[in-house]
Amino acid sequence: MLGIVVLLIIDRSHRADVSKLELQLIEEKEAEIQEFFTETLGLLRIQVDPELLEFSSGWERDIPRRIIQEHAAFDEVSIIDLQGKEVIRASRAGEERDLLYVTELPAFKMAAEGEIFIGEVHRSFVGPSLTLAAPIRVEDRVILVVIAEVNIRDVLRSLDASRLGTAGYLLAVDQNGTLLNGKKTGISLNAVDRVRRSLAGQRLNGLEPRD
């Protein structure tokens, strides 16, 4: 009986150590993802000096190119006026196409109202991407909108490269429970209890029976 109790204590202690290492790795990757969004959204939060509007015309036309040069995750950036018409667009691939009206896009609508927009992950020609949008302001007034297509390849590659021991690995899902990395990318894990609970904001440590 004593031997069983000792083994049980050792097993629980080992599980607690493994759980601690797993949570540390997850927290490190969460910090990387947060930094990614801080950097990308930071470039889109543009505050314009009122004097620039007074003494300079066409200042906004260089913004997309500069954003793309600043961060490798940006594949395409557009400046939109408040009527929903693209003023200028730049693409990392150098693609040129007609400027569009994007009045009905949720990204435009939210940014035109002064809010930050973060879209769902989707597949583009460069891989997993998402749409970001933000208002361009003069003081407290929204004067334009910037919309960007941002690839998340490096974020997912960082997760794929992470290992815990010989068999542990990290998987990412979007807000709908769709798997974003690993060998079965694109399948839905929304029916998995642990995934649903994580998406609901619960933090699982692997020590509880349902974890």
Coordinates of C-alpha atoms in Angstrom, one line a residue:
M1 CA 0.0 0.0 0.0
L2 CA 2.8 2.4 0.9
G3 CA 4.5 1.7 -2.5
I4 CA 1.3 2.5 -4.3
V5 CA 0.9 5.7 -2.4
V6 CA 4.5 6.7 -3.2
L7 CA 4.2 5.9 -6.9
L8 CA 0.9 7.9 -7.0
I9 CA 2.6 10.9 -5.4
I10 CA 5.5 10.7 -7.8
D11 CA 3.2 10.3 -10.8
R12 CA 1.2 13.4 -9.7
S13 CA 4.3 15.4 -9.1
H14 CA 5.7 14.4 -12.6
R15 CA 2.4 15.4 -14.2
A16 CA 2.5 18.8 -12.3
D17 CA 6.0 19.4 -13.6
V18 CA 5.0 18.5 -17.2
S19 CA 2.0 20.8 -16.9
K20 CA 4.1 23.7 -15.7
L21 CA 6.5 23.3 -18.6
E22 CA 3.6 23.1 -21.1
L23 CA 2.0 26.2 -19.6
Q24 CA 5.3 28.1 -19.8
L25 CA 5.7 27.2 -23.5
I26 CA 2.1 28.2 -24.2
E27 CA 2.6 31.5 -22.4
E28 CA 5.8 32.2 -24.4
K29 CA 3.9 31.6 -27.7
E30 CA 1.0 33.7 -26.5
A31 CA 3.4 36.5 -25.8
E32 CA 4.9 36.1 -29.4
I33 CA 1.4 36.3 -30.9
Q34 CA 0.5 39.3 -28.8
E35 CA 3.7 41.0 -29.9
F36 CA 2.8 40.2 -33.6
F37 CA -0.6 42.0 -33.3
T38 CA 0.9 44.8 -31.3
E39 CA 3.4 45.4 -34.1
T40 CA 1.1 45.0 -37.0
L41 CA -1.8 47.0 -35.5
G42 CA 0.6 49.6 -34.3
L43 CA 1.6 50.4 -37.9
L44 CA -2.0 50.8 -38.8
R45 CA -2.9 53.2 -36.0
I46 CA -2.1 56.4 -37.9
Q47 CA -2.5 59.8 -36.3
V48 CA -2.1 62.7 -38.8
D49 CA -0.7 66.1 -37.8
P50 CA -3.4 68.7 -38.8
E51 CA -0.6 70.9 -40.3
L52 CA 0.1 68.1 -42.8
L53 CA -3.4 68.3 -44.2
E54 CA -3.0 72.1 -44.5
F55 CA 0.3 72.2 -46.2
S56 CA 0.6 68.9 -48.1
S57 CA -1.6 67.1 -50.6
G58 CA -1.3 63.4 -51.5
W59 CA 0.5 62.6 -48.3
E60 CA -1.6 59.4 -47.9
R61 CA -0.4 57.8 -51.1
D62 CA 2.9 56.7 -49.7
I63 CA 1.5 55.0 -46.6
P64 CA 0.8 51.5 -48.1
R65 CA 4.3 51.2 -49.5
R66 CA 5.9 52.3 -46.3
I67 CA 3.8 49.9 -44.2
I68 CA 4.8 46.9 -46.4
Q69 CA 8.4 47.9 -46.2
E70 CA 8.2 48.2 -42.4
H71 CA 6.9 44.7 -41.7
A72 CA 7.2 41.4 -43.6
A73 CA 3.7 40.2 -42.6
F74 CA 1.9 42.8 -44.7
D75 CA 1.1 41.5 -48.2
E76 CA -1.4 44.3 -49.3
V77 CA -2.4 47.6 -47.9
S78 CA -5.1 50.0 -49.1
I79 CA -6.2 53.5 -48.1
I80 CA -9.9 54.1 -48.3
D81 CA -11.8 57.3 -48.2
L82 CA -14.9 57.7 -46.1
Q83 CA -17.1 57.1 -49.1
G84 CA -15.6 53.6 -49.3
K85 CA -13.4 54.2 -52.4
E86 CA -9.9 52.9 -52.5
V87 CA -7.5 55.9 -52.9
I88 CA -4.3 53.9 -53.2
R89 CA -3.3 50.3 -52.9
A90 CA 0.1 48.6 -52.6
S91 CA 0.9 44.9 -52.9
R92 CA 4.1 43.1 -51.9
A93 CA 3.7 41.0 -55.1
G94 CA 3.5 44.2 -57.2
E95 CA 0.0 43.2 -58.4
E96 CA -2.0 45.9 -60.0
R97 CA -5.8 46.0 -60.3
D98 CA -8.6 48.5 -60.5
L99 CA -9.3 50.5 -57.3
L100 CA -12.6 49.3 -55.7
Y101 CA -15.5 50.5 -53.6
V102 CA -15.5 48.5 -50.4
T103 CA -18.4 50.2 -48.7
E104 CA -20.0 46.9 -47.6
L105 CA -16.9 45.3 -46.2
P106 CA -17.2 44.8 -42.4
A107 CA -13.5 45.9 -42.1
F108 CA -14.3 49.2 -43.7
K109 CA -17.5 49.8 -41.7
M110 CA -15.9 49.2 -38.4
A111 CA -12.8 51.2 -39.1
A112 CA -14.9 54.1 -40.5
E113 CA -16.7 54.1 -37.1
G114 CA -13.4 54.5 -35.3
E115 CA -12.8 50.9 -34.3
I116 CA -10.1 48.4 -34.9
F117 CA -11.1 45.4 -37.1
I118 CA -9.5 41.9 -36.9
G119 CA -10.9 39.4 -39.4
E120 CA -11.1 35.7 -39.4
V121 CA -8.2 33.6 -40.7
H122 CA -8.5 32.8 -44.4
R123 CA -6.4 31.2 -47.1
S124 CA -4.7 33.6 -49.6
F125 CA -2.2 33.0 -52.3
V126 CA 0.6 33.2 -49.7
G127 CA -1.1 31.0 -47.1
P128 CA -3.0 31.7 -43.9
S129 CA -3.9 35.4 -43.7
L130 CA -6.2 37.8 -42.0
T131 CA -7.6 41.2 -42.6
L132 CA -6.8 44.1 -40.3
A133 CA -8.3 47.6 -40.5
A134 CA -8.0 50.8 -38.6
P135 CA -9.1 54.4 -38.8
I136 CA -6.7 57.1 -39.8
R137 CA -7.3 60.1 -37.6
V138 CA -6.7 63.8 -37.3
E139 CA -7.0 64.5 -33.6
D140 CA -10.3 62.7 -32.8
R141 CA -11.7 62.8 -36.3
V142 CA -11.6 59.8 -38.6
I143 CA -10.6 61.0 -42.1
L144 CA -9.6 57.8 -43.9
V145 CA -9.4 54.0 -43.3
V146 CA -6.5 51.7 -43.8
I147 CA -7.1 48.0 -44.6
A148 CA -4.4 45.4 -44.8
E149 CA -4.0 41.7 -45.7
V150 CA -1.5 40.2 -43.2
N151 CA 0.0 36.8 -43.5
I152 CA 0.5 34.7 -40.3
R153 CA 3.0 32.2 -41.8
D154 CA 5.8 33.1 -39.4
V155 CA 3.5 32.8 -36.4
L156 CA 2.4 29.4 -37.4
R157 CA 5.9 28.3 -38.3
S158 CA 7.0 29.3 -34.8
L159 CA 4.3 27.1 -33.3
D160 CA 5.2 24.2 -35.6
A161 CA 8.9 24.4 -34.5
S162 CA 8.0 24.3 -30.8
R163 CA 8.4 20.9 -29.1
L164 CA 7.9 19.6 -25.6
G165 CA 9.9 16.5 -25.1
T166 CA 9.9 14.0 -27.9
A167 CA 6.1 14.0 -28.7
G168 CA 4.6 17.2 -27.5
Y169 CA 3.6 19.9 -30.0
L170 CA 1.4 23.0 -30.2
L171 CA -1.7 23.5 -32.3
A172 CA -3.5 26.7 -33.1
V173 CA -7.2 27.1 -33.9
D174 CA -9.2 30.1 -35.0
Q175 CA -12.3 31.4 -33.3
N176 CA -14.4 28.8 -35.1
G177 CA -12.2 25.9 -33.9
T178 CA -10.6 25.4 -37.3
L179 CA -7.1 24.0 -37.1
L180 CA -4.5 26.4 -38.5
N181 CA -1.3 24.4 -38.3
G182 CA 0.0 20.8 -38.1
K183 CA -0.6 17.9 -40.5
K184 CA -4.4 18.2 -40.6
T185 CA -4.7 22.0 -41.2
G186 CA -8.3 23.0 -42.0
I187 CA -10.2 20.4 -40.1
S188 CA -12.7 21.5 -37.5
L189 CA -11.9 20.7 -33.8
N190 CA -15.0 22.6 -32.6
A191 CA -16.6 19.3 -31.4
V192 CA -13.6 18.6 -29.1
D193 CA -14.5 19.5 -25.6
R194 CA -11.1 20.9 -24.6
V195 CA -11.1 23.1 -27.7
R196 CA -14.6 24.5 -27.0
R197 CA -13.6 25.2 -23.4
S198 CA -10.4 27.0 -24.5
L199 CA -12.3 29.1 -27.0
A200 CA -14.7 30.0 -24.2
G201 CA -11.8 31.4 -22.2
Q202 CA -11.0 28.6 -19.9
R203 CA -7.4 27.8 -19.1
L204 CA -6.6 24.1 -19.0
N205 CA -3.6 22.8 -17.2
G206 CA -3.8 19.1 -18.0
L207 CA -4.2 18.1 -14.4
E208 CA -7.9 17.8 -14.2
P209 CA -9.8 14.7 -15.5
R210 CA -11.5 16.6 -18.4
D211 CA -8.2 18.3 -19.4

